[in-house]
Short mmCIF file of C-alpha atoms in Angstrom, two decimals:
data_model
loop_
_atom_site.label_atom_id
_atom_site.label_comp_id
_atom_site.label_asym_id
_atom_site.label_seq_id
_atom_site.Cartn_x
_atom_site.Cartn_y
_atom_site.Cartn_z
CA MET U 1 -1.64 -14.50 -15.75
CA THR U 2 0.76 -17.15 -14.50
CA ALA U 3 0.51 -18.16 -10.86
CA LEU U 4 0.63 -15.61 -8.08
CA LEU U 5 2.99 -15.71 -5.11
CA VAL U 6 1.16 -14.59 -1.97
CA VAL U 7 3.41 -13.90 1.01
CA THR U 8 2.36 -13.31 4.61
CA ALA U 9 4.30 -12.54 7.75
CA VAL U 10 3.22 -15.52 9.87
CA PRO U 11 1.77 -19.01 9.31
CA ALA U 12 -1.67 -18.14 10.73
CA GLU U 13 -2.16 -15.57 7.97
CA ALA U 14 -1.02 -18.04 5.31
CA GLU U 15 -3.42 -20.67 6.64
CA ALA U 16 -6.30 -18.19 6.59
CA ILE U 17 -5.62 -17.36 2.96
CA ARG U 18 -5.25 -21.00 1.90
CA ALA U 19 -8.62 -21.74 3.51
CA GLY U 20 -10.34 -19.33 1.12
CA LEU U 21 -8.42 -20.00 -2.07
CA ALA U 22 -10.33 -21.31 -5.04
CA ASP U 23 -7.21 -21.46 -7.25
CA GLN U 24 -4.81 -24.05 -5.91
CA THR U 25 -2.07 -22.93 -8.32
CA THR U 26 -1.54 -19.87 -6.11
CA THR U 27 1.45 -20.28 -3.79
CA VAL U 28 0.97 -18.96 -0.25
CA LEU U 29 3.97 -18.82 2.09
CA PRO U 30 4.91 -17.02 5.32
CA VAL U 31 8.14 -15.04 4.96
CA GLY U 32 8.67 -13.51 8.40
CA VAL U 33 7.91 -10.31 10.27
CA GLY U 34 9.31 -6.97 9.16
CA PRO U 35 10.38 -5.43 5.84
CA ALA U 36 13.95 -6.79 5.78
CA VAL U 37 13.20 -10.50 6.18
CA ALA U 38 10.10 -10.15 3.98
CA ALA U 39 12.16 -8.63 1.16
CA ALA U 40 14.96 -11.16 1.47
CA THR U 41 12.73 -14.24 1.65
CA THR U 42 10.45 -13.04 -1.16
CA THR U 43 13.48 -12.43 -3.35
CA ARG U 44 14.73 -15.95 -2.65
CA LEU U 45 11.35 -17.46 -3.54
CA LEU U 46 11.21 -15.51 -6.80
CA VAL U 47 14.74 -16.52 -7.78
CA LEU U 48 14.11 -20.19 -7.02
CA ALA U 49 10.90 -20.19 -9.06
CA GLU U 50 12.66 -18.52 -11.99
CA ALA U 51 15.54 -21.00 -11.83
CA ALA U 52 13.06 -23.90 -11.82
CA GLY U 53 11.37 -22.61 -14.95
CA ARG U 54 8.14 -21.81 -13.09
CA PRO U 55 8.26 -18.04 -12.63
CA TYR U 56 5.47 -16.24 -10.84
CA GLY U 57 3.29 -13.75 -12.64
CA GLY U 58 2.77 -11.41 -9.70
CA VAL U 59 3.33 -10.94 -5.98
CA VAL U 60 0.81 -10.13 -3.24
CA SER U 61 1.76 -9.07 0.28
CA ALA U 62 -1.16 -10.16 2.46
CA GLY U 63 -2.08 -10.33 6.11
CA VAL U 64 -3.58 -8.40 8.98
CA ALA U 65 -2.94 -4.74 9.69
CA GLY U 66 -3.77 -1.85 11.94
CA GLY U 67 -6.28 0.60 10.51
CA PHE U 68 -6.58 4.34 10.97
CA ALA U 69 -9.78 5.08 12.91
CA GLY U 70 -12.27 7.00 10.82
CA ARG U 71 -10.76 5.71 7.59
CA VAL U 72 -11.29 1.94 7.89
CA GLU U 73 -13.17 -0.27 10.34
CA VAL U 74 -11.83 -3.25 12.28
CA GLY U 75 -12.58 -6.39 10.27
CA ALA U 76 -12.56 -4.51 6.96
CA THR U 77 -10.48 -5.38 3.92
CA VAL U 78 -7.88 -2.96 2.56
CA LEU U 79 -6.22 -2.81 -0.85
CA GLY U 80 -3.05 -0.76 -1.00
CA THR U 81 -2.69 1.74 -3.82
CA VAL U 82 0.89 2.29 -2.69
CA SER U 83 3.16 0.70 -0.09
CA VAL U 84 5.11 3.32 1.84
CA ALA U 85 8.28 2.91 3.92
CA ALA U 86 6.86 5.25 6.54
CA ASP U 87 9.73 5.27 9.03
CA LEU U 88 12.70 5.19 6.65
CA GLY U 89 14.36 8.57 7.00
CA ALA U 90 15.84 10.91 9.58
CA GLU U 91 14.69 12.81 12.62
CA SER U 92 15.26 16.56 12.80
CA PRO U 93 14.23 19.41 15.11
CA ALA U 94 11.58 20.27 12.52
CA GLY U 95 10.25 16.71 12.43
CA PHE U 96 10.67 13.53 10.42
CA ILE U 97 12.40 13.75 7.01
CA PRO U 98 11.65 10.91 4.53
CA VAL U 99 14.81 9.41 3.08
CA ASP U 100 13.70 10.55 -0.40
CA GLU U 101 14.14 14.13 0.78
CA LEU U 102 17.66 13.75 2.18
CA GLY U 103 19.34 14.50 -1.15
CA MET U 104 20.64 10.99 -1.82
CA PRO U 105 20.93 9.74 -5.43
CA PRO U 106 17.83 7.70 -6.32
CA GLU U 107 19.92 4.61 -7.05
CA TRP U 108 20.99 4.53 -3.40
CA LEU U 109 17.38 4.02 -2.44
CA GLY U 110 16.60 1.29 -4.97
CA GLY U 111 13.76 3.44 -6.31
CA SER U 112 11.36 5.24 -4.01
CA THR U 113 10.06 4.89 -0.48
CA ALA U 114 6.55 4.77 -1.95
CA LEU U 115 5.97 1.91 -4.42
CA ALA U 116 2.68 1.92 -6.29
CA ALA U 117 0.57 -1.18 -6.75
CA ASP U 118 0.35 -2.61 -10.25
CA PRO U 119 -2.72 -0.99 -11.85
CA GLY U 120 -3.93 -4.18 -13.51
CA LEU U 121 -3.56 -6.36 -10.43
CA LEU U 122 -5.14 -3.70 -8.21
CA ALA U 123 -8.08 -3.32 -10.60
CA ARG U 124 -8.59 -7.08 -10.64
CA LEU U 125 -8.79 -7.22 -6.84
CA ARG U 126 -10.99 -4.12 -6.62
CA ALA U 127 -13.48 -5.73 -8.99
CA ALA U 128 -13.57 -8.88 -6.87
CA LEU U 129 -13.65 -6.96 -3.55
CA PRO U 130 -15.89 -3.94 -4.21
CA ALA U 131 -16.39 -3.24 -0.49
CA ALA U 132 -12.66 -2.99 0.22
CA THR U 133 -11.17 0.28 1.41
CA VAL U 134 -8.53 1.47 -1.06
CA GLY U 135 -5.59 3.71 -0.20
CA PRO U 136 -1.93 3.88 0.83
CA VAL U 137 -0.69 1.26 3.30
CA LEU U 138 2.26 2.22 5.50
CA THR U 139 5.11 -0.17 6.26
CA VAL U 140 6.68 0.34 9.68
CA SER U 141 9.39 -1.48 11.60
CA THR U 142 7.85 -0.47 14.92
CA VAL U 143 4.10 -0.86 15.35
CA THR U 144 2.50 2.45 16.25
CA GLY U 145 1.42 2.40 19.90
CA THR U 146 0.88 5.94 21.18
CA ALA U 147 -1.48 8.79 20.40
CA ALA U 148 1.46 11.08 19.59
CA SER U 149 2.98 8.74 17.01
CA THR U 150 -0.45 8.07 15.51
CA ASP U 151 -1.04 11.79 15.09
CA ALA U 152 2.39 12.22 13.52
CA LEU U 153 1.68 9.47 10.99
CA ARG U 154 -1.70 11.01 10.18
CA ARG U 155 -0.07 14.36 9.47
CA ARG U 156 2.66 12.88 7.28
CA HIS U 157 0.34 10.51 5.44
CA PRO U 158 -3.14 12.06 5.39
CA ASP U 159 -4.49 9.53 2.87
CA ALA U 160 -3.09 6.36 4.47
CA VAL U 161 -5.65 3.80 5.59
CA ALA U 162 -3.57 1.16 7.36
CA GLU U 163 -0.13 0.12 8.61
CA ALA U 164 1.65 -3.21 8.54
CA MET U 165 5.26 -4.40 8.64
CA GLU U 166 6.09 -6.16 5.36
CA GLY U 167 4.43 -4.55 2.34
CA TYR U 168 7.21 -2.21 1.26
CA GLY U 169 9.85 -4.93 1.58
CA VAL U 170 7.81 -7.31 -0.57
CA ALA U 171 7.15 -4.50 -3.05
CA VAL U 172 10.89 -3.90 -3.42
CA ALA U 173 11.48 -7.60 -4.12
CA ALA U 174 8.73 -7.62 -6.75
CA ALA U 175 10.01 -4.41 -8.36
CA GLN U 176 13.55 -5.77 -8.57
CA ALA U 177 12.15 -8.87 -10.30
CA GLY U 178 10.02 -6.80 -12.68
CA LEU U 179 6.77 -8.32 -11.38
CA PRO U 180 3.40 -6.72 -10.62
CA PHE U 181 2.68 -6.22 -6.93
CA VAL U 182 -0.25 -5.36 -4.68
CA GLU U 183 -0.88 -5.33 -0.92
CA LEU U 184 -4.01 -6.94 0.57
CA ARG U 185 -4.79 -6.47 4.25
CA THR U 186 -7.59 -7.03 6.73
CA VAL U 187 -7.82 -4.85 9.82
CA SER U 188 -7.35 -6.42 13.25
CA ASN U 189 -7.09 -3.27 15.37
CA PRO U 190 -7.25 0.51 15.29
CA ILE U 191 -3.89 2.28 15.13
CA GLY U 192 -3.24 4.13 18.37
CA PRO U 193 -2.33 3.53 22.03
CA ARG U 194 -1.39 -0.13 22.35
CA ASP U 195 -4.31 -2.16 23.69
CA ARG U 196 -4.22 -5.89 22.99
CA ASP U 197 -7.77 -6.24 24.31
CA ALA U 198 -8.96 -4.13 21.35
CA TRP U 199 -7.43 -6.46 18.79
CA ARG U 200 -9.84 -8.65 16.82
CA MET U 201 -7.43 -11.14 15.29
CA ARG U 202 -10.02 -13.86 14.77
CA GLU U 203 -12.26 -11.48 12.82
CA ALA U 204 -9.35 -10.21 10.75
CA LEU U 205 -8.22 -13.73 9.85
CA ALA U 206 -11.77 -14.70 8.92
CA ALA U 207 -11.94 -11.62 6.67
CA LEU U 208 -8.63 -12.68 5.13
CA THR U 209 -10.13 -16.08 4.27
CA THR U 210 -13.08 -14.37 2.61
CA ALA U 211 -10.83 -11.97 0.68
CA ALA U 212 -8.63 -14.83 -0.54
CA ALA U 213 -11.30 -15.84 -3.06
CA ALA U 214 -10.32 -12.71 -5.03
CA LEU U 215 -6.86 -14.19 -5.64
CA ALA U 216 -8.22 -16.81 -8.05
#
């Protein structure tokens, strides 16, 4: 495979990944926080590489994430089988309605609000990271911070293992470019009532460095 593009939200995540990379042909760049800026910046990077005659062979959205308690431990590594735009939709008296279910033509959505990881790229990372937890990763624009919102996410996404803020946006950019995509995360905190004292960012970044060896 030609070189991978690995994008993170912030520089600290990019530095953690670079520290563990064995393959220096892999490009690692921070693209910003949230799905919109992540999608836009990733698209720009892919277009520039294509124009320069050095196209990427795949895209990885990587960084730290919150993990659902009971499904993944703090400090663990997660591989996303699918990246889900978990809060893209509409509220109703009966509850949240995903935008896919609002009756819009599929072309208005640019595909689906749940974009699957590339099977080959996912298999490659699973082989290199056999201890990783594998499952859907939710993309949210607002970090979950209450018990009520955590419970609501659990009900809507019973198989999800983690949440972050960029994966779906990066997945859209990769899909539009026709490139394989996968999401790689390490868990810094349990999803639930916001408690910064419970975050283990140092441990999560160290785990990200260890996981980066799989990107060779």
